[in-house]
Amino acid sequence: SAITRYILTEFAKTFALTLGALTAVLMLTCVSFELERYEVPLEYMYLFAPWLVPYAVKSAIPAAALFATSTVFGRMAAFNELTAAKAMGIAPSRLSSPLLAVVAPLCALLPLLDDLHSDQCVNGMHAALREHAVSILQETLRRGETLERKGFSIHAERCDGDQLRNIYLQVRNTESKTTTLSAKAESGVF
């Protein structure tokens, strides 16, 4: 019927806009949290973003559905469309049933998105982080510099491709600033 199409159209527009906005906000929040957690510079945001999409969408769907439903029925109430529908003998359950038919399958997708996020995304983020760490290490050592991070430093006198020569590794206790491990190797490979 026309009222069902009207309700579903209004819901779809509001839901899509809200889902997009909430997903973007959640993506920025999650990516900035992960960057801070792993101490990665902001310009490497692209490493984490693709792996966090399922989490952001999964988290945004319920809020977007609630907001869109409230907006549709709030707007209908504000324009006295609900009162007119009741006066015509249309039951409120008949007005809400199209939205339930749409929202129920969306909610059924949430566990699937959660499963997708849990293992694949975490492993993907860690693989991207490892690639990033190796590229920073290679770039720093090729320039002949020492790479230093919290409690850790590594230096190689020469770096030819993936081959390292005269490597010195040091691990320090970050609280007492004392060296807890020192290692030296004549050669190594990335």
mmCIF file of N, CA, C and O in Angstrom, residues 117-187:
data_model
loop_
_atom_site.group_PDB
_atom_site.id
_atom_site.type_symbol
_atom_site.label_atom_id
_atom_site.label_comp_id
_atom_site.label_asym_id
_atom_site.label_seq_id
_atom_site.Cartn_x
_atom_site.Cartn_y
_atom_site.Cartn_z
ATOM 1 N N HIS A 117 34.486 -9.854 11.941
ATOM 2 C CA HIS A 117 35.400 -8.893 12.555
ATOM 3 C C HIS A 117 36.404 -9.558 13.474
ATOM 4 O O HIS A 117 37.584 -9.248 13.453
ATOM 5 N N SER A 118 35.955 -10.511 14.264
ATOM 6 C CA SER A 118 36.790 -11.012 15.342
ATOM 7 C C SER A 118 38.133 -11.568 14.887
ATOM 8 O O SER A 118 39.171 -11.075 15.299
ATOM 9 N N ASP A 119 38.144 -12.568 14.048
ATOM 10 C CA ASP A 119 39.407 -13.223 13.710
ATOM 11 C C ASP A 119 40.113 -12.579 12.518
ATOM 12 O O ASP A 119 41.281 -12.205 12.609
ATOM 13 N N GLN A 120 39.407 -12.458 11.413
ATOM 14 C CA GLN A 120 40.043 -11.960 10.197
ATOM 15 C C GLN A 120 40.550 -10.534 10.366
ATOM 16 O O GLN A 120 41.639 -10.200 9.907
ATOM 17 N N CYS A 121 39.777 -9.703 11.006
ATOM 18 C CA CYS A 121 40.163 -8.301 11.120
ATOM 19 C C CYS A 121 41.348 -8.115 12.058
ATOM 20 O O CYS A 121 42.254 -7.347 11.767
ATOM 21 N N VAL A 122 41.331 -8.807 13.170
ATOM 22 C CA VAL A 122 42.448 -8.676 14.111
ATOM 23 C C VAL A 122 43.726 -9.204 13.463
ATOM 24 O O VAL A 122 44.779 -8.562 13.538
ATOM 25 N N ASN A 123 43.646 -10.353 12.798
ATOM 26 C CA ASN A 123 44.821 -10.893 12.114
ATOM 27 C C ASN A 123 45.281 -9.971 10.991
ATOM 28 O O ASN A 123 46.477 -9.783 10.781
ATOM 29 N N GLY A 124 44.329 -9.397 10.259
ATOM 30 C CA GLY A 124 44.674 -8.456 9.190
ATOM 31 C C GLY A 124 45.356 -7.212 9.716
ATOM 32 O O GLY A 124 46.324 -6.720 9.126
ATOM 33 N N MET A 125 44.849 -6.683 10.838
ATOM 34 C CA MET A 125 45.488 -5.497 11.436
ATOM 35 C C MET A 125 46.898 -5.819 11.903
ATOM 36 O O MET A 125 47.820 -5.028 11.710
ATOM 37 N N HIS A 126 47.071 -6.978 12.513
ATOM 38 C CA HIS A 126 48.407 -7.347 12.981
ATOM 39 C C HIS A 126 49.372 -7.559 11.814
ATOM 40 O O HIS A 126 50.547 -7.170 11.899
ATOM 41 N N ALA A 127 48.889 -8.152 10.724
ATOM 42 C CA ALA A 127 49.745 -8.330 9.546
ATOM 43 C C ALA A 127 50.125 -6.975 8.957
ATOM 44 O O ALA A 127 51.288 -6.748 8.588
ATOM 45 N N ALA A 128 49.168 -6.055 8.879
ATOM 46 C CA ALA A 128 49.463 -4.707 8.366
ATOM 47 C C ALA A 128 50.454 -4.000 9.280
ATOM 48 O O ALA A 128 51.360 -3.300 8.811
ATOM 49 N N LEU A 129 50.297 -4.185 10.574
ATOM 50 C CA LEU A 129 51.210 -3.570 11.539
ATOM 51 C C LEU A 129 52.619 -4.136 11.404
ATOM 52 O O LEU A 129 53.606 -3.392 11.440
ATOM 53 N N ARG A 130 52.715 -5.462 11.215
ATOM 54 C CA ARG A 130 54.043 -6.072 11.020
ATOM 55 C C ARG A 130 54.710 -5.537 9.754
ATOM 56 O O ARG A 130 55.905 -5.207 9.763
ATOM 57 N N GLU A 131 53.947 -5.459 8.653
ATOM 58 C CA GLU A 131 54.498 -4.921 7.400
ATOM 59 C C GLU A 131 54.983 -3.492 7.596
ATOM 60 O O GLU A 131 56.043 -3.114 7.103
ATOM 61 N N HIS A 132 54.197 -2.713 8.301
ATOM 62 C CA HIS A 132 54.568 -1.323 8.570
ATOM 63 C C HIS A 132 55.852 -1.262 9.400
ATOM 64 O O HIS A 132 56.758 -0.490 9.102
ATOM 65 N N ALA A 133 55.933 -2.092 10.436
ATOM 66 C CA ALA A 133 57.110 -2.091 11.303
ATOM 67 C C ALA A 133 58.361 -2.507 10.525
ATOM 68 O O ALA A 133 59.430 -1.894 10.669
ATOM 69 N N VAL A 134 58.229 -3.520 9.683
ATOM 70 C CA VAL A 134 59.379 -3.970 8.888
ATOM 71 C C VAL A 134 59.811 -2.878 7.910
ATOM 72 O O VAL A 134 61.011 -2.626 7.733
ATOM 73 N N SER A 135 58.857 -2.199 7.276
ATOM 74 C CA SER A 135 59.225 -1.141 6.327
ATOM 75 C C SER A 135 59.929 0.022 7.029
ATOM 76 O O SER A 135 60.893 0.575 6.505
ATOM 77 N N ILE A 136 59.469 0.381 8.227
ATOM 78 C CA ILE A 136 60.147 1.447 8.991
ATOM 79 C C ILE A 136 61.545 0.998 9.381
ATOM 80 O O ILE A 136 62.514 1.759 9.262
ATOM 81 N N LEU A 137 61.661 -0.240 9.832
ATOM 82 C CA LEU A 137 62.959 -0.769 10.228
ATOM 83 C C LEU A 137 63.921 -0.789 9.039
ATOM 84 O O LEU A 137 65.067 -0.336 9.149
ATOM 85 N N GLN A 138 63.469 -1.284 7.886
ATOM 86 C CA GLN A 138 64.323 -1.328 6.701
ATOM 87 C C GLN A 138 64.762 0.078 6.295
ATOM 88 O O GLN A 138 65.942 0.319 6.022
ATOM 89 N N GLU A 139 63.830 0.991 6.253
ATOM 90 C CA GLU A 139 64.143 2.365 5.840
ATOM 91 C C GLU A 139 65.147 3.017 6.785
ATOM 92 O O GLU A 139 66.117 3.643 6.359
ATOM 93 N N THR A 140 64.968 2.842 8.080
ATOM 94 C CA THR A 140 65.862 3.450 9.070
ATOM 95 C C THR A 140 67.252 2.839 9.001
ATOM 96 O O THR A 140 68.256 3.557 9.003
ATOM 97 N N LEU A 141 67.318 1.512 8.920
ATOM 98 C CA LEU A 141 68.622 0.851 8.908
ATOM 99 C C LEU A 141 69.368 1.088 7.605
ATOM 100 O O LEU A 141 70.601 1.159 7.595
ATOM 101 N N ARG A 142 68.666 1.232 6.486
ATOM 102 C CA ARG A 142 69.330 1.537 5.214
ATOM 103 C C ARG A 142 70.004 2.903 5.254
ATOM 104 O O ARG A 142 70.995 3.128 4.574
ATOM 105 N N ARG A 143 69.428 3.814 6.022
ATOM 106 C CA ARG A 143 70.042 5.146 6.160
ATOM 107 C C ARG A 143 71.206 5.124 7.144
ATOM 108 O O ARG A 143 71.865 6.137 7.345
ATOM 109 N N GLY A 144 71.433 3.978 7.789
ATOM 110 C CA GLY A 144 72.533 3.858 8.732
ATOM 111 C C GLY A 144 72.202 4.425 10.099
ATOM 112 O O GLY A 144 73.091 4.660 10.916
ATOM 113 N N GLU A 145 70.931 4.649 10.373
ATOM 114 C CA GLU A 145 70.516 5.215 11.655
ATOM 115 C C GLU A 145 70.117 4.105 12.620
ATOM 116 O O GLU A 145 69.942 2.957 12.230
ATOM 117 N N THR A 146 69.972 4.463 13.869
ATOM 118 C CA THR A 146 69.498 3.539 14.897
ATOM 119 C C THR A 146 68.009 3.746 15.080
ATOM 120 O O THR A 146 67.552 4.884 15.213
ATOM 121 N N LEU A 147 67.266 2.660 15.086
ATOM 122 C CA LEU A 147 65.827 2.746 15.331
ATOM 123 C C LEU A 147 65.602 2.586 16.825
ATOM 124 O O LEU A 147 66.010 1.591 17.410
ATOM 125 N N GLU A 148 64.982 3.596 17.431
ATOM 126 C CA GLU A 148 64.711 3.540 18.867
ATOM 127 C C GLU A 148 63.235 3.723 19.125
ATOM 128 O O GLU A 148 62.598 4.606 18.576
ATOM 129 N N ARG A 149 62.716 2.870 19.962
ATOM 130 C CA ARG A 149 61.341 2.949 20.440
ATOM 131 C C ARG A 149 61.386 2.732 21.948
ATOM 132 O O ARG A 149 62.433 2.470 22.511
ATOM 133 N N LYS A 150 60.243 2.781 22.594
ATOM 134 C CA LYS A 150 60.192 2.576 24.047
ATOM 135 C C LYS A 150 60.892 1.277 24.424
ATOM 136 O O LYS A 150 60.432 0.205 24.061
ATOM 137 N N GLY A 151 61.987 1.387 25.120
ATOM 138 C CA GLY A 151 62.660 0.218 25.647
ATOM 139 C C GLY A 151 63.338 -0.671 24.623
ATOM 140 O O GLY A 151 63.699 -1.797 24.933
ATOM 141 N N PHE A 152 63.569 -0.186 23.412
ATOM 142 C CA PHE A 152 64.096 -1.049 22.359
ATOM 143 C C PHE A 152 64.914 -0.218 21.380
ATOM 144 O O PHE A 152 64.525 0.888 21.019
ATOM 145 N N SER A 153 66.062 -0.721 20.953
ATOM 146 C CA SER A 153 66.825 -0.063 19.890
ATOM 147 C C SER A 153 67.534 -1.131 19.062
ATOM 148 O O SER A 153 67.911 -2.183 19.571
ATOM 149 N N ILE A 154 67.696 -0.836 17.771
ATOM 150 C CA ILE A 154 68.397 -1.744 16.866
ATOM 151 C C ILE A 154 69.214 -0.903 15.892
ATOM 152 O O ILE A 154 68.775 0.161 15.452
ATOM 153 N N HIS A 155 70.411 -1.374 15.614
ATOM 154 C CA HIS A 155 71.294 -0.671 14.688
ATOM 155 C C HIS A 155 72.027 -1.711 13.845
ATOM 156 O O HIS A 155 72.418 -2.763 14.328
ATOM 157 N N ALA A 156 72.205 -1.408 12.567
ATOM 158 C CA ALA A 156 72.998 -2.257 11.675
ATOM 159 C C ALA A 156 73.988 -1.349 10.965
ATOM 160 O O ALA A 156 73.633 -0.276 10.480
ATOM 161 N N GLU A 157 75.246 -1.773 10.918
ATOM 162 C CA GLU A 157 76.269 -0.948 10.270
ATOM 163 C C GLU A 157 76.058 -0.890 8.764
ATOM 164 O O GLU A 157 76.374 0.107 8.129
ATOM 165 N N ARG A 158 75.534 -1.973 8.185
ATOM 166 C CA ARG A 158 75.308 -1.991 6.747
ATOM 167 C C ARG A 158 74.021 -2.743 6.436
ATOM 168 O O ARG A 158 73.708 -3.738 7.082
ATOM 169 N N CYS A 159 73.300 -2.267 5.449
ATOM 170 C CA CYS A 159 72.047 -2.906 5.043
ATOM 171 C C CYS A 159 72.053 -2.999 3.521
ATOM 172 O O CYS A 159 71.978 -1.994 2.825
ATOM 173 N N ASP A 160 72.182 -4.214 2.995
ATOM 174 C CA ASP A 160 72.165 -4.455 1.556
ATOM 175 C C ASP A 160 70.916 -5.253 1.212
ATOM 176 O O ASP A 160 70.874 -6.466 1.447
ATOM 177 N N GLY A 161 69.908 -4.588 0.680
ATOM 178 C CA GLY A 161 68.642 -5.270 0.373
ATOM 179 C C GLY A 161 68.003 -5.776 1.647
ATOM 180 O O GLY A 161 67.696 -5.009 2.540
ATOM 181 N N ASP A 162 67.845 -7.108 1.730
ATOM 182 C CA ASP A 162 67.280 -7.709 2.935
ATOM 183 C C ASP A 162 68.364 -8.212 3.886
ATOM 184 O O ASP A 162 68.062 -8.765 4.938
ATOM 185 N N GLN A 163 69.635 -8.050 3.503
ATOM 186 C CA GLN A 163 70.751 -8.522 4.313
ATOM 187 C C GLN A 163 71.246 -7.413 5.242
ATOM 188 O O GLN A 163 71.468 -6.285 4.813
ATOM 189 N N LEU A 164 71.419 -7.747 6.514
ATOM 190 C CA LEU A 164 71.951 -6.810 7.500
ATOM 191 C C LEU A 164 73.320 -7.295 7.950
ATOM 192 O O LEU A 164 73.546 -8.493 8.106
ATOM 193 N N ARG A 165 74.219 -6.362 8.188
ATOM 194 C CA ARG A 165 75.574 -6.697 8.656
ATOM 195 C C ARG A 165 75.840 -5.962 9.961
ATOM 196 O O ARG A 165 75.490 -4.792 10.107
ATOM 197 N N ASN A 166 76.514 -6.663 10.891
ATOM 198 C CA ASN A 166 76.893 -6.110 12.187
ATOM 199 C C ASN A 166 75.695 -5.449 12.890
ATOM 200 O O ASN A 166 75.604 -4.239 13.028
ATOM 201 N N ILE A 167 74.804 -6.274 13.347
ATOM 202 C CA ILE A 167 73.558 -5.827 13.978
ATOM 203 C C ILE A 167 73.756 -5.756 15.486
ATOM 204 O O ILE A 167 74.338 -6.653 16.093
ATOM 205 N N TYR A 168 73.237 -4.685 16.072
ATOM 206 C CA TYR A 168 73.277 -4.528 17.519
ATOM 207 C C TYR A 168 71.858 -4.267 18.009
ATOM 208 O O TYR A 168 71.193 -3.347 17.549
ATOM 209 N N LEU A 169 71.393 -5.108 18.930
ATOM 210 C CA LEU A 169 70.044 -5.015 19.471
ATOM 211 C C LEU A 169 70.129 -4.797 20.973
ATOM 212 O O LEU A 169 70.931 -5.436 21.645
ATOM 213 N N GLN A 170 69.294 -3.889 21.483
ATOM 214 C CA GLN A 170 69.301 -3.611 22.916
ATOM 215 C C GLN A 170 67.859 -3.442 23.406
ATOM 216 O O GLN A 170 67.070 -2.725 22.790
ATOM 217 N N VAL A 171 67.531 -4.127 24.487
ATOM 218 C CA VAL A 171 66.219 -4.001 25.128
ATOM 219 C C VAL A 171 66.454 -3.445 26.522
ATOM 220 O O VAL A 171 67.294 -3.945 27.267
ATOM 221 N N ARG A 172 65.705 -2.369 26.852
ATOM 222 C CA ARG A 172 65.880 -1.701 28.145
ATOM 223 C C ARG A 172 64.582 -1.762 28.942
ATOM 224 O O ARG A 172 63.497 -1.744 28.386
ATOM 225 N N ASN A 173 64.734 -1.765 30.257
ATOM 226 C CA ASN A 173 63.588 -1.639 31.152
ATOM 227 C C ASN A 173 63.150 -0.177 31.101
ATOM 228 O O ASN A 173 63.936 0.720 31.409
ATOM 229 N N THR A 174 61.909 0.079 30.697
ATOM 230 C CA THR A 174 61.462 1.461 30.507
ATOM 231 C C THR A 174 61.340 2.234 31.812
ATOM 232 O O THR A 174 61.440 3.448 31.819
ATOM 233 N N GLU A 175 61.154 1.540 32.931
ATOM 234 C CA GLU A 175 61.027 2.242 34.209
ATOM 235 C C GLU A 175 62.388 2.614 34.794
ATOM 236 O O GLU A 175 62.599 3.727 35.223
ATOM 237 N N SER A 176 63.321 1.653 34.828
ATOM 238 C CA SER A 176 64.616 1.918 35.454
ATOM 239 C C SER A 176 65.685 2.357 34.450
ATOM 240 O O SER A 176 66.786 2.709 34.851
ATOM 241 N N LYS A 177 65.374 2.329 33.159
ATOM 242 C CA LYS A 177 66.306 2.731 32.087
ATOM 243 C C LYS A 177 67.557 1.867 32.045
ATOM 244 O O LYS A 177 68.577 2.256 31.503
ATOM 245 N N THR A 178 67.510 0.672 32.621
ATOM 246 C CA THR A 178 68.671 -0.216 32.583
ATOM 247 C C THR A 178 68.516 -1.210 31.441
ATOM 248 O O THR A 178 67.408 -1.591 31.070
ATOM 249 N N THR A 179 69.640 -1.641 30.892
ATOM 250 C CA THR A 179 69.625 -2.601 29.790
ATOM 251 C C THR A 179 69.334 -3.989 30.343
ATOM 252 O O THR A 179 70.008 -4.449 31.262
ATOM 253 N N THR A 180 68.316 -4.638 29.796
ATOM 254 C CA THR A 180 67.958 -5.981 30.250
ATOM 255 C C THR A 180 68.439 -7.047 29.274
ATOM 256 O O THR A 180 68.567 -8.198 29.639
ATOM 257 N N LEU A 181 68.696 -6.646 28.008
ATOM 258 C CA LEU A 181 69.168 -7.602 27.021
ATOM 259 C C LEU A 181 69.964 -6.861 25.963
ATOM 260 O O LEU A 181 69.536 -5.823 25.460
ATOM 261 N N SER A 182 71.134 -7.385 25.646
ATOM 262 C CA SER A 182 71.943 -6.860 24.546
ATOM 263 C C SER A 182 72.340 -8.033 23.675
ATOM 264 O O SER A 182 72.677 -9.100 24.181
ATOM 265 N N ALA A 183 72.289 -7.819 22.364
ATOM 266 C CA ALA A 183 72.680 -8.886 21.449
ATOM 267 C C ALA A 183 73.386 -8.265 20.259
ATOM 268 O O ALA A 183 73.052 -7.166 19.824
ATOM 269 N N LYS A 184 74.368 -8.999 19.756
ATOM 270 C CA LYS A 184 75.096 -8.547 18.569
ATOM 271 C C LYS A 184 75.218 -9.725 17.620
ATOM 272 O O LYS A 184 75.461 -10.848 18.044
ATOM 273 N N ALA A 185 74.995 -9.439 16.330
ATOM 274 C CA ALA A 185 75.099 -10.495 15.321
ATOM 275 C C ALA A 185 75.879 -9.950 14.144
ATOM 276 O O ALA A 185 75.803 -8.763 13.831
ATOM 277 N N GLU A 186 76.647 -10.840 13.481
ATOM 278 C CA GLU A 186 77.417 -10.404 12.327
ATOM 279 C C GLU A 186 76.530 -10.197 11.124
ATOM 280 O O GLU A 186 76.812 -9.319 10.275
ATOM 281 N N SER A 187 75.436 -10.973 10.976
ATOM 282 C CA SER A 187 74.552 -10.816 9.828
ATOM 283 C C SER A 187 73.139 -11.227 10.201
ATOM 284 O O SER A 187 72.912 -11.922 11.191
#
